[in-house]
Amino acid sequence: MDKILINGNGPLNGTIAISGAKNAALPLMIASMLSEESLILENVPRLADVESLIRILENHGVDYRVEGKRRGKSGMSGRTIHFSASEIVDTTAPYELVSKMRASFWVIGPLLARMGEARVSLPGGCAIGTRPVDLFIDSLAAMGADISIDHGYINASARNGLIGTRYRFPKVSVGATHVLMMAATLAKGTTIIENAAREPEVTNLGECLNAMGAKVSGLGTSTITIKGVEKMHGARHRVVADRIETGTFAMAAAMTGGSVYLQGVQPHLLQTVLDKLVEAGATIESDNGGIRVSRNGSALKPVNITTEPFPGFPTDLQAQFMALMTRADGVSEITETIFENRFMHVQELARLGANISLDGQKATVTGVENLKGAQVMATDLRASVSLVIAALVAEGETAVNRVYHLDRGFEMLEEKLSACGARIERIRE
Ligand code: UD1
C-alpha cells in the first residue's frame, strides 16, 4: 500500500485551490437518481469515495460521462460529470459495494421515492464509532415506508408512494437529513423536518433539489419544509467548496507558520473554526476570492474546542485541531460530542512525541516544544490528515502509512502542500 513521506521543514507559503466538498458531492450524486433526466455536477473532486459511489450508482443503472478539460481549466480544477438515471434497473445496493463507504447507504432515499422499493446493505465506512441507522429507519417509516431487516440488509417499500409528514429527529444527523429530504421531494403532500442538520452540504443538496424542480424551503435552519412534486427534472449544479479541506490547510498553515491563501472558500461556512484559529494565534484575512491564513513568529496558544453540529466546531476537523494543539504553549482540552470513538489519532500523535491524555470523550493536550518523525498510520480519513499536519513540523522523517484513507477525502494533497514548500512525497508500493 502507498505511503506518504514527510520531512518537517519551514513555513508553508503559497496558494491552495480548495476542491469541491466530498460530503456535498456524494449526496448530490445520489440525488441524480431522483430524475430520468441528467444532473450535471460541476466541481466534483477526484477522490476514491467519488469513484466508489460511481460504481454503486452504475449498478442501479445510472450512466455517467466526465466532461473533457475546458480552456482555462487546470488539472487541479474539479471535474464536471453528467449523471443520467433514465432507468433504474436494480433497487438493491449490495454489501460488496455499500460496505466500502457509509454514505452509499443514502441511496435508500431516492430508490424508495422513485421506485417504491429499496434493498440496501447495512453500511460500513470509517471506523469511528458504531454509527447506527435507526434515524433513517424511523424517519422513512414515518413517511409510510414498510421496513424490515434481514441478512444484513434493510428492505424498504412504499408501493403507493411515500406520504408527507412532520418528523422531528431526536438527534441531528447529516445523512438522515439528506435522505429524508431526498425522499420527501417525490412524496405525496408536505414533509416538515424538525431538528434538521444545518450543515452547508445539506443546503447545497437542497439547492440542487430545487434546481431539479423540488420545493424545499428552510435550508440552513433546523426546520426544512419539502412540498412533494410529481416529477423531478434535469439540472446543472456546482459542488460547494470543501470547508473541511479548507480548515485542514488553515491548520497546516497555522502549525508551520508562514502565509497561505486558500482560494474559492466562503469563510462563513467555517467561521467557528476560523475564530478558534485566531484565538490560537493565527491571522485570518478574507476577500471575495478566499482567505489568507498566516502566523508569523507568534507562539501557538492553547485553545479548547468541543465538537458540535453546524454551526459549531465540526467533528471532521477535531483531529487536525488536536494536531495543532500538540505544539501549543500550554494545555488545551478537546471534547468530542458527535462520535463516541473518534480519538484513534491520539496514540499515533503520541508516536510523534505529543503529550495527550484521554478521559472518555475528552482529550487533554499538553503542548510540547518538538515533535519527532516516526512511522504512523490511521484508520480514518481525518485522523490520517492530522498526522500529516503534525509531520509538517516534526523533526526528521515521518511515514504516514495506509494512505488509502487520505485518498478517500483529499484531492491532490501532496501536490497542494508541496506547492507551498512542504517536503512531502508519495511512495508507491
Ligand atoms: C456526515 C459526514 C461525516 C461527518 C458527520 C458529522 C458525509 C459523507 N459524512 O456523516 O464526515 O463526520 O456527518 O458531521 O457527509 N446517528 C444515529 N443514528 C442514525 C444516524 C446517525 O445515532 O441513524 C448518530 C451517529 O452515530 C453520530 C451522529 O448521529 O453519533 C451524527 O452522525 P451523522 O450526522 O449522521 O453523520 P453522517 O451523516 O454519517
JSON list of C-alpha atoms in Angstrom, two decimals, residues 48-61 90-107 119-125 153 404 408:
[
{"chain": "A", "resi": 48, "resn": "ALA", "atom": "CA", "xyz": [-11.67, 7.42, -4.06]},
{"chain": "A", "resi": 49, "resn": "ASP", "atom": "CA", "xyz": [-15.08, 7.88, -2.38]},
{"chain": "A", "resi": 50, "resn": "VAL", "atom": "CA", "xyz": [-16.47, 9.53, -5.52]},
{"chain": "A", "resi": 51, "resn": "GLU", "atom": "CA", "xyz": [-15.23, 6.60, -7.62]},
{"chain": "A", "resi": 52, "resn": "SER", "atom": "CA", "xyz": [-16.77, 4.10, -5.18]},
{"chain": "A", "resi": 53, "resn": "LEU", "atom": "CA", "xyz": [-20.11, 5.86, -5.36]},
{"chain": "A", "resi": 54, "resn": "ILE", "atom": "CA", "xyz": [-19.97, 5.90, -9.17]},
{"chain": "A", "resi": 55, "resn": "ARG", "atom": "CA", "xyz": [-19.67, 2.09, -9.05]},
{"chain": "A", "resi": 56, "resn": "ILE", "atom": "CA", "xyz": [-22.74, 1.90, -6.82]},
{"chain": "A", "resi": 57, "resn": "LEU", "atom": "CA", "xyz": [-24.80, 4.25, -8.99]},
{"chain": "A", "resi": 58, "resn": "GLU", "atom": "CA", "xyz": [-23.79, 2.30, -12.12]},
{"chain": "A", "resi": 59, "resn": "ASN", "atom": "CA", "xyz": [-25.18, -0.81, -10.50]},
{"chain": "A", "resi": 60, "resn": "HIS", "atom": "CA", "xyz": [-28.57, 0.91, -10.18]},
{"chain": "A", "resi": 61, "resn": "GLY", "atom": "CA", "xyz": [-28.45, 1.84, -13.89]},
{"chain": "A", "resi": 90, "resn": "ASP", "atom": "CA", "xyz": [-31.79, -2.52, -9.86]},
{"chain": "A", "resi": 91, "resn": "THR", "atom": "CA", "xyz": [-33.08, -1.36, -6.47]},
{"chain": "A", "resi": 92, "resn": "THR", "atom": "CA", "xyz": [-30.59, -3.44, -4.45]},
{"chain": "A", "resi": 93, "resn": "ALA", "atom": "CA", "xyz": [-27.38, -1.90, -3.14]},
{"chain": "A", "resi": 94, "resn": "PRO", "atom": "CA", "xyz": [-25.22, -4.92, -2.33]},
{"chain": "A", "resi": 95, "resn": "TYR", "atom": "CA", "xyz": [-22.91, -5.41, 0.63]},
{"chain": "A", "resi": 96, "resn": "GLU", "atom": "CA", "xyz": [-19.77, -5.62, -1.56]},
{"chain": "A", "resi": 97, "resn": "LEU", "atom": "CA", "xyz": [-20.33, -2.02, -2.68]},
{"chain": "A", "resi": 98, "resn": "VAL", "atom": "CA", "xyz": [-22.02, -0.38, 0.33]},
{"chain": "A", "resi": 99, "resn": "SER", "atom": "CA", "xyz": [-19.57, -1.74, 2.90]},
{"chain": "A", "resi": 100, "resn": "LYS", "atom": "CA", "xyz": [-16.77, 0.36, 1.35]},
{"chain": "A", "resi": 101, "resn": "MET", "atom": "CA", "xyz": [-18.38, 3.66, 2.15]},
{"chain": "A", "resi": 102, "resn": "ARG", "atom": "CA", "xyz": [-21.09, 4.52, 4.61]},
{"chain": "A", "resi": 103, "resn": "ALA", "atom": "CA", "xyz": [-22.64, 7.34, 2.59]},
{"chain": "A", "resi": 104, "resn": "SER", "atom": "CA", "xyz": [-23.63, 4.91, -0.17]},
{"chain": "A", "resi": 105, "resn": "PHE", "atom": "CA", "xyz": [-26.38, 3.72, 2.19]},
{"chain": "A", "resi": 106, "resn": "TRP", "atom": "CA", "xyz": [-28.11, 7.01, 1.37]},
{"chain": "A", "resi": 107, "resn": "VAL", "atom": "CA", "xyz": [-29.29, 5.62, -1.99]},
{"chain": "A", "resi": 119, "resn": "ARG", "atom": "CA", "xyz": [-32.93, -3.23, -0.54]},
{"chain": "A", "resi": 120, "resn": "VAL", "atom": "CA", "xyz": [-29.77, -1.73, 0.86]},
{"chain": "A", "resi": 121, "resn": "SER", "atom": "CA", "xyz": [-26.97, -3.40, 2.77]},
{"chain": "A", "resi": 122, "resn": "LEU", "atom": "CA", "xyz": [-26.25, -2.06, 6.25]},
{"chain": "A", "resi": 123, "resn": "PRO", "atom": "CA", "xyz": [-23.26, 0.28, 5.87]},
{"chain": "A", "resi": 124, "resn": "GLY", "atom": "CA", "xyz": [-19.53, 0.15, 6.67]},
{"chain": "A", "resi": 125, "resn": "GLY", "atom": "CA", "xyz": [-17.14, 3.07, 6.19]},
{"chain": "A", "resi": 153, "resn": "TYR", "atom": "CA", "xyz": [-29.97, -5.80, 4.53]},
{"chain": "A", "resi": 404, "resn": "TYR", "atom": "CA", "xyz": [-5.84, 4.87, 1.19]},
{"chain": "A", "resi": 408, "resn": "ARG", "atom": "CA", "xyz": [-10.83, 8.89, 0.06]}
]
